[in-house]
Amino acid sequence: MRLHTPANRYPATSPTLRRRDCCSRSGWSLLRSCGLQFALRVGLLSALLVSLAAGLGMAQGPPKAPPSGLLLDGSPYDYLQLPDKDGVPFEVHIEALDKPPAVGAQTLVYVLFPEVDTPRRMLKWEKRDDYIYRNWPTLLMEEAKDLIRQNETTKAYSNLLYLKTNFPETPGLDEAFKEFLYLDIIQMAKEKRYAESLSSLEQLFRRDPEYRSASGPAQSAMLAALISRMTDNLYEEKRYPAMRVFLYRIQNEYVGNRSAAAKLPDVAAAVTRQLDILLEDAKKGVEQARTLLAGKQFQAARLEARKAQGIWPEVPGVGELLQEIADTERVIHVGVSQPVRQLDPVSINDWGARRVGRLTLRTLLRFVGQGADGGEYMSPLGAVEWDEDARLLSFLLRRNDSPLEGRASTPLEISQRLLDLANPAASAYYPQWARLLQSVSIENADKLVAQIRFQHVHPRALLKRLVTPRAESLSESEALDGLYVIEKDSGDELLLQANPDYAGAGERLRILETVYPTASDAYVALKRGEIDLCDRLFPADAARLHQEPSSASQVMLGRYDLPTLHMLVPNDRSPHMQRKTFRRAIEYGLNRQVVLEQNLLGGRELPGCRVLSGPFPIEVPNNVGLGYAYDDRIMPREWEPKLAIMLAQLAERELAQLAKARNETVPERTTLVLAHPATEVARIASGAFAEQLSAIGIKVVTKELPPGVYNDPERDYDLLYAEISMSEPLVDARAVFGENGVAPFSGPYIDLALRRLDEAPNWDHARRRLNDLHRIVASDIAVIPLYQVMEHFAYHRSLQGITQRRLNLYDEVDNWRLRPLEVATVSSP
């Protein structure tokens, strides 16, 4: 038998008892206690209990009442009921015994209640009606039954679960569990928690299919009612795939199971009724779509047919109808979250300009992937070769037009373009190229050679420039020399058609871009079947789709090879932003990790997303070599709000001292303005950062730029949220920090680092100088680096020929085809 010490049992335990407990703590387990005063009469065993009870009645004052509240709130004990000297039943709590006391045997017990000076006593149990003993499991069971009768099912469950775990052999436990489940099912259904109610009901049915409570309907009727209620809710919410999956599960588990089906006739009827409703709605949708197609309302017909397919994938005729609509309309519907204001296939911060510019404009050289040493490039004009020893860049031009690369160019045209890029008086002037070019010569009808003035690590990276002058507006289709031209631009919709100058233009599908308020809205439209392709997902949607199996889904996930770098760009016109100390305070005041993981990724993981310490991309999965400019030795600054407050105050003192020295007015720190583009990521992140900075006393308000605009030409802000995409940091570094860059907040050290980078003769020097630039930017806080986000797109399974990894959305668009027949085969799970 175990003996227990009652330390920390009842709050009312006396100091005397506690002191004695401390002396006997070793070897005893801790349980609840009060006292019981027994008079030990070893020689008179037959009259022992009467004497002990009489001794209890002789305690000073009336005995205290037993502790109240739920039993599990305290510690285990066993219950004794004994008669006192007057024969009145008297309640005693003792330390829980391993087994009931044997009749006639002596048992050493530890008295917990009432409180006595000597709690350890010998007990001899006799078989008498006025001697009552109930052990701890029995007490818990009785309390659980009382709670169940009072509809306190949550409290009762704690008792039952405790008994199931620790005393599974307790008599009546299984029946109590069933009654508990039954009443809890009814209670959850009344609270409209139908999914939880159904789960508990199925648990009860698996435990005992024959169980029937006297206080409610049969399990079969309850199960049918819950199934109908849940499917009705899914139907009203138009969650047809979820409704189908649910019904098929019920059908497989109960209707298709002979032993279960015999006990649940109401369930079979409910499932059949709901499935018939879905099939009938899908048939009506197909007929409605045919009517719309006959009226040449292609988009409406397509949406109605997709809706019917979503309701019932195997509905007769839906695949053929969708194929007919696709062949007649010949349009790929793309959902975007930003309108296109300009065309620029090499823009580092304008997502829309880069997406459509890549499709409509050609560049002398095009980045096609990351190699072991910098980027790899191809030219739509032919082959471009670099002779490092002779410092010659040779263009071997093709003579004939290409179906995919467009019109052939002559050496005279390209040589003039190379000279214009080096001419300060020309609108196409490119200083980096001008500094490098020495001369251009035409060798024959197919070849021209550019002589480079001095050794350069990668001169081809400098020629991501347009073949022809830039189009001034989207409507000037005659200036577009890419695979597609713009047919119509209404602001909210952009229609692109194949360029008639390219062979096979009549076979290519048109592209209709529709602008949605947010990337999440475009994704929802894709799931509803309204569009075929979503160009850019919100990171949390991408992370969720990345973790979901794609075998039965109509929506597929794709990934862009280049990540987006997010940073805050200080405005050098702002007095406070001019102070390095204040910029450092801003950086320490931002909890970038939380914003990335919670606000943007929704608590999920997405490979390649990481907080940054500098302005360059880091290595991402399956893209080796991308992070050659990033210095991993420089760690991101941690969130230090107290340090941020101290630095902000120090910056205020610096400004005051500087103003005093110049006899100027001390600039007051008004509310800072954080400008951001109208993208969902920038909007959410900017709001979170404004709250974080305001919490440490740096008041910040956000200012959203117009859709499709990524910088304020008036620079009416203190900080600008920028989203940068770098394919070649070797040359893109100047596009960020150069004179006309995204972040022109530079100083002599950054200017010197850029000049030294331009002069890098080999990759070893280039990497070291990029690492130096990383260190200088991190030290000077020319920008406040935030994080890197891997960009993803999503597409409907019916869009065939699209690969799941790409640099730009419209790469290989010539291979895209709509094949709805191939996706109309999603069967029951």
XYZ file of C-alpha atoms in Angstrom, residues 45-495:
451
model
C -10.416 -4.279 16.623
C -14.123 -5.095 16.692
C -15.006 -1.634 17.993
C -12.274 0.293 16.168
C -14.292 2.339 13.700
C -16.904 3.426 16.217
C -14.146 4.643 18.501
C -12.380 6.443 15.665
C -15.582 8.133 14.591
C -16.214 9.092 18.203
C -12.733 10.580 18.309
C -13.593 12.707 15.312
C -16.588 14.132 17.047
C -14.357 15.202 19.958
C -12.272 17.557 17.745
C -12.386 21.207 18.753
C -15.365 22.887 17.097
C -17.618 21.389 14.453
C -15.839 19.611 11.574
C -15.295 21.665 8.457
C -17.290 20.973 5.324
C -15.499 18.947 2.609
C -13.932 20.940 -0.248
C -16.345 21.980 -3.011
C -15.824 22.250 -6.776
C -15.037 19.654 -9.412
C -13.086 16.653 -8.253
C -10.352 16.956 -10.902
C -9.584 20.453 -9.680
C -8.140 18.841 -6.599
C -6.140 15.695 -5.897
C -7.315 12.076 -5.748
C -8.846 10.667 -2.575
C -11.100 7.797 -1.453
C -14.383 8.393 0.332
C -15.416 6.821 3.639
C -18.716 7.208 5.397
C -18.641 6.151 9.069
C -21.009 6.522 12.000
C -19.933 8.797 14.813
C -20.477 7.979 18.521
C -24.131 8.963 18.113
C -24.573 6.832 14.975
C -24.727 9.853 12.659
C -23.030 9.264 9.246
C -19.734 11.053 9.101
C -17.716 11.827 5.898
C -14.006 11.026 5.788
C -11.495 11.494 2.938
C -8.407 9.346 2.894
C -5.480 9.067 0.601
C -6.457 6.985 -2.447
C -5.844 3.269 -1.870
C -4.524 0.872 -4.449
C -7.442 -1.469 -3.724
C -10.507 -1.464 -1.438
C -9.809 -2.262 2.231
C -10.164 -5.941 3.015
C -12.835 -6.866 5.570
C -11.244 -7.631 8.887
C -7.714 -6.710 7.822
C -5.761 -3.768 9.180
C -4.887 -1.032 6.671
C -2.650 1.930 7.249
C -4.405 5.030 5.823
C -3.579 8.701 5.541
C -6.475 10.960 6.557
C -7.011 14.036 4.398
C -10.305 15.314 5.771
C -11.232 16.333 8.486
C -8.025 17.929 9.649
C -6.271 16.157 12.550
C -2.896 16.303 14.204
C -1.978 12.681 13.480
C -3.280 11.775 10.023
C -1.637 8.331 9.731
C -3.882 5.727 11.371
C -4.634 2.041 11.264
C -7.999 1.095 9.897
C -9.950 -2.122 10.254
C -12.906 -2.442 7.886
C -16.075 -4.294 8.829
C -18.939 -5.327 6.638
C -21.755 -3.101 7.903
C -24.460 -1.104 6.143
C -23.382 2.143 7.771
C -19.786 1.650 6.571
C -19.556 3.053 3.032
C -16.432 3.128 0.873
C -16.079 4.599 -2.651
C -12.745 4.801 -4.369
C -11.485 7.680 -6.546
C -12.623 6.269 -9.949
C -16.104 5.658 -8.568
C -16.317 9.241 -7.304
C -15.289 10.565 -10.723
C -17.812 8.346 -12.455
C -20.663 9.500 -10.194
C -19.702 13.133 -10.744
C -19.550 12.593 -14.509
C -23.047 11.116 -14.527
C -24.362 14.055 -12.526
C -22.736 16.501 -14.953
C -24.173 14.659 -17.936
C -27.661 14.869 -16.421
C -27.075 18.623 -15.968
C -25.938 18.968 -19.630
C -22.456 19.965 -18.451
C -20.944 17.716 -21.129
C -17.623 19.536 -21.401
C -16.919 19.108 -17.688
C -18.119 15.522 -17.753
C -15.762 14.748 -20.640
C -12.752 15.690 -18.505
C -13.740 13.045 -15.944
C -14.439 10.406 -18.557
C -11.214 11.029 -20.429
C -9.257 10.861 -17.168
C -10.895 7.536 -16.300
C -10.371 6.183 -19.803
C -6.666 7.009 -19.598
C -5.965 5.965 -16.014
C -8.781 3.586 -14.946
C -10.178 1.984 -18.132
C -11.753 -0.865 -16.155
C -14.057 1.417 -14.162
C -17.564 -0.123 -14.125
C -20.059 1.786 -16.303
C -17.406 3.813 -18.063
C -18.289 2.675 -21.570
C -22.000 3.392 -21.117
C -21.227 6.778 -19.632
C -19.069 7.608 -22.620
C -21.869 6.718 -25.011
C -24.391 8.844 -23.169
C -21.931 11.683 -23.018
C -21.304 11.491 -26.767
C -25.003 11.346 -27.509
C -25.898 14.392 -25.446
C -22.859 16.295 -26.698
C -23.916 15.551 -30.285
C -27.336 17.059 -29.645
C -25.834 20.093 -27.928
C -23.371 20.791 -30.782
C -26.157 20.437 -33.347
C -28.251 22.998 -31.436
C -25.228 25.344 -31.570
C -24.981 24.752 -35.361
C -21.600 23.079 -35.015
C -22.658 20.462 -37.527
C -19.203 19.184 -38.545
C -18.207 18.537 -34.923
C -21.583 17.010 -34.182
C -21.320 14.635 -37.137
C -17.783 13.610 -36.178
C -18.933 12.691 -32.665
C -21.971 10.856 -34.022
C -19.790 8.753 -36.303
C -17.557 7.973 -33.339
C -20.596 6.820 -31.378
C -21.834 4.718 -34.291
C -18.468 2.997 -34.664
C -18.401 2.355 -30.913
C -21.880 0.870 -30.750
C -24.165 0.852 -33.835
C -27.015 -0.507 -31.680
C -26.878 2.224 -29.048
C -30.130 4.012 -28.427
C -30.577 6.712 -25.827
C -33.865 7.121 -24.002
C -33.552 10.914 -24.299
C -33.548 11.391 -28.087
C -33.943 10.004 -31.637
C -32.126 7.046 -33.120
C -28.624 7.328 -34.535
C -29.850 6.687 -38.082
C -32.226 9.647 -38.050
C -29.649 11.918 -36.457
C -26.984 10.951 -38.976
C -29.301 11.573 -41.930
C -30.363 14.941 -40.517
C -26.768 16.080 -39.988
C -25.723 14.958 -43.468
C -28.595 16.902 -45.005
C -27.791 19.975 -42.958
C -24.100 19.940 -43.871
C -24.699 19.365 -47.574
C -27.333 22.100 -47.605
C -24.783 24.519 -46.163
C -22.119 23.516 -48.692
C -24.658 23.845 -51.480
C -25.689 27.327 -50.364
C -22.011 28.354 -50.212
C -21.482 26.865 -53.715
C -18.714 24.635 -52.420
C -19.644 21.872 -54.811
C -16.352 19.913 -54.839
C -16.326 19.789 -51.030
C -19.968 18.696 -51.059
C -19.188 15.923 -53.537
C -16.201 14.679 -51.558
C -18.289 14.642 -48.390
C -21.168 12.717 -49.971
C -18.846 10.180 -51.569
C -17.213 9.538 -48.212
C -20.549 8.969 -46.518
C -21.609 6.741 -49.375
C -18.451 4.610 -49.196
C -18.452 4.286 -45.408
C -22.137 3.698 -44.747
C -24.280 3.199 -47.849
C -21.767 0.872 -49.538
C -21.138 -1.010 -46.291
C -23.771 -3.709 -45.994
C -23.623 -4.076 -42.241
C -23.805 -0.303 -41.765
C -26.407 0.283 -44.495
C -28.831 -2.137 -42.845
C -28.803 0.008 -39.707
C -28.885 3.380 -41.526
C -31.674 3.370 -44.121
C -32.245 7.118 -43.687
C -28.625 7.869 -44.593
C -28.794 6.105 -47.959
C -31.873 8.099 -48.882
C -30.257 11.392 -47.846
C -27.089 10.759 -49.874
C -29.001 9.726 -52.967
C -31.206 12.808 -52.750
C -28.258 15.198 -52.457
C -26.294 13.599 -55.307
C -29.340 13.803 -57.559
C -29.586 17.529 -56.826
C -25.966 18.070 -57.881
C -26.313 16.097 -61.097
C -29.504 17.896 -62.059
C -27.913 21.322 -61.444
C -24.909 20.368 -63.552
C -27.146 19.300 -66.453
C -29.009 22.607 -66.267
C -25.672 24.436 -66.316
C -24.596 22.650 -69.494
C -27.841 23.578 -71.249
C -27.492 27.198 -70.127
C -23.925 27.277 -71.442
C -25.064 25.942 -74.828
C -27.622 28.711 -75.049
C -24.981 31.346 -74.254
C -22.594 29.864 -76.825
C -25.279 30.033 -79.478
C -25.569 33.756 -78.722
C -21.743 34.100 -79.020
C -21.431 35.082 -75.384
C -18.205 33.139 -75.091
C -17.004 34.264 -71.702
C -20.399 33.752 -70.058
C -20.811 30.355 -71.747
C -17.363 29.293 -70.650
C -18.012 30.330 -67.061
C -21.328 28.502 -66.951
C -19.794 25.345 -68.403
C -16.904 25.479 -65.928
C -19.409 25.933 -63.123
C -21.322 22.863 -64.295
C -18.096 20.898 -64.460
C -17.242 22.012 -60.938
C -20.645 20.806 -59.703
C -20.378 17.422 -61.404
C -17.175 16.647 -63.381
C -18.732 13.691 -65.202
C -21.863 15.538 -66.337
C -22.545 14.413 -69.921
C -21.332 16.774 -72.660
C -19.452 19.287 -70.519
C -15.989 18.396 -71.851
C -17.083 18.610 -75.485
C -18.863 21.896 -74.790
C -15.798 23.472 -73.163
C -13.643 22.354 -76.072
C -16.093 23.882 -78.539
C -16.041 27.178 -76.631
C -12.221 27.172 -76.533
C -11.948 26.420 -80.277
C -14.469 29.113 -81.154
C -13.303 31.879 -78.815
C -9.553 31.060 -78.961
C -8.738 33.225 -75.938
C -6.619 32.505 -72.857
C -8.090 34.359 -69.873
C -5.426 35.657 -67.490
C -6.138 37.256 -64.117
C -3.700 39.973 -63.020
C -3.660 42.282 -60.012
C -1.916 45.287 -61.595
C -2.743 47.112 -64.846
C 0.027 47.725 -67.363
C 1.011 51.404 -67.635
C 4.139 50.964 -69.741
C 6.127 48.272 -71.517
C 9.613 47.400 -70.311
C 10.823 43.799 -70.598
C 13.813 44.470 -68.280
C 12.153 46.600 -65.580
C 13.354 45.537 -62.146
C 10.382 46.931 -60.183
C 7.354 47.029 -62.554
C 5.824 43.552 -62.647
C 3.219 44.318 -65.329
C 5.626 46.209 -67.605
C 8.045 43.287 -67.463
C 5.336 40.644 -68.021
C 3.751 42.210 -71.129
C 6.953 43.873 -72.326
C 8.655 40.487 -72.599
C 5.859 39.370 -74.928
C 5.620 42.486 -77.111
C 9.187 43.854 -77.305
C 12.476 42.259 -78.274
C 15.847 42.961 -76.690
C 19.269 42.522 -78.233
C 19.983 39.811 -75.681
C 17.540 37.998 -73.423
C 18.263 36.443 -70.042
C 17.297 32.753 -70.230
C 18.661 31.295 -66.998
C 21.330 31.206 -64.346
C 24.654 29.593 -65.144
C 27.704 28.738 -63.125
C 29.172 32.183 -63.884
C 26.381 34.730 -64.135
C 23.397 34.663 -66.414
C 23.005 32.873 -69.711
C 21.733 34.894 -72.678
C 20.214 34.328 -76.100
C 19.532 36.787 -78.894
C 16.411 36.842 -81.103
C 18.679 38.095 -83.883
C 21.107 35.172 -84.003
C 24.222 34.158 -82.093
C 26.353 36.455 -79.932
C 29.878 35.311 -79.062
C 32.433 36.815 -76.656
C 36.170 36.496 -77.329
C 37.688 37.299 -73.949
C 41.301 37.440 -75.142
C 40.634 39.786 -78.075
C 37.823 41.630 -76.244
C 35.519 41.167 -79.261
C 31.733 40.798 -79.065
C 30.560 39.230 -82.336
C 26.975 39.228 -83.647
C 26.214 36.440 -86.139
C 22.830 37.499 -87.497
C 20.324 35.199 -89.129
C 19.174 36.209 -92.594
C 15.575 35.003 -92.547
C 12.571 35.890 -90.422
C 11.763 33.453 -87.608
C 8.262 32.222 -86.644
C 9.101 32.752 -82.960
C 11.863 35.395 -82.935
C 10.503 37.778 -85.540
C 12.015 39.826 -88.318
C 15.661 39.420 -89.222
C 17.889 42.464 -88.818
C 20.851 43.649 -90.870
C 24.337 44.356 -89.478
C 23.833 48.034 -90.327
C 20.685 48.248 -88.145
C 22.252 46.530 -85.159
C 25.531 48.435 -85.413
C 23.597 51.698 -85.389
C 21.661 50.529 -82.333
C 24.908 49.697 -80.492
C 26.282 53.128 -81.333
C 23.073 54.861 -80.154
C 23.391 53.122 -76.813
C 26.840 54.685 -76.455
C 25.835 58.147 -77.695
C 25.129 60.667 -74.883
C 22.953 62.679 -77.267
C 20.686 59.732 -78.090
C 17.554 58.901 -76.076
C 18.751 55.287 -75.779
C 22.035 56.313 -74.101
C 23.322 53.660 -71.713
C 26.354 54.884 -69.694
C 27.641 51.434 -68.745
C 27.752 50.373 -72.380
C 29.197 53.720 -73.517
C 32.056 53.346 -71.086
C 32.820 49.876 -72.466
C 32.390 50.273 -76.250
C 35.401 51.273 -78.350
C 34.159 50.671 -81.905
C 31.712 48.735 -84.074
C 32.606 47.253 -87.453
C 30.634 45.302 -90.061
C 32.576 42.343 -91.397
C 30.055 40.914 -93.893
C 26.329 40.645 -94.609
C 25.768 38.444 -91.557
C 28.315 39.609 -89.030
C 29.292 42.675 -87.036
C 31.867 43.007 -84.275
C 31.972 45.319 -81.259
C 35.439 46.061 -79.922
C 35.433 46.374 -76.123
C 37.773 48.987 -74.658
C 38.981 46.969 -71.639
C 38.397 43.604 -70.062
C 34.859 43.057 -68.693
C 33.585 40.026 -66.836
C 30.275 39.672 -68.723
C 29.633 42.251 -71.500
C 26.623 40.356 -72.869
C 24.748 41.150 -69.625
C 24.828 44.831 -70.639
C 22.827 44.299 -73.809
C 19.400 43.547 -72.351
C 18.304 46.622 -74.325
C 15.514 47.005 -76.875
C 16.199 46.149 -80.494
C 13.995 49.049 -81.633
C 13.129 52.341 -79.847
C 10.651 52.003 -77.019
C 6.933 52.436 -77.770
C 5.643 55.648 -76.230
C 2.259 54.170 -75.309
C 0.474 50.832 -75.276
C -1.665 51.868 -78.257
C 1.320 52.215 -80.605
C 1.257 48.637 -81.822
C 3.350 49.490 -84.870
C 6.326 49.994 -82.535
C 5.890 46.531 -80.962
C 8.155 43.883 -82.497
C 7.449 40.969 -80.181
C 5.434 37.803 -80.675
C 2.223 39.618 -79.666
C 0.797 43.097 -80.135
C -1.870 44.924 -78.175
C -5.303 44.749 -79.771
C -7.308 46.598 -77.102
C -6.593 48.325 -73.805
C -9.571 49.427 -71.700
C -7.695 49.890 -68.421
C -9.331 46.912 -66.705
C -8.766 44.579 -69.640
C -5.840 44.184 -72.016
C -6.335 42.064 -75.141
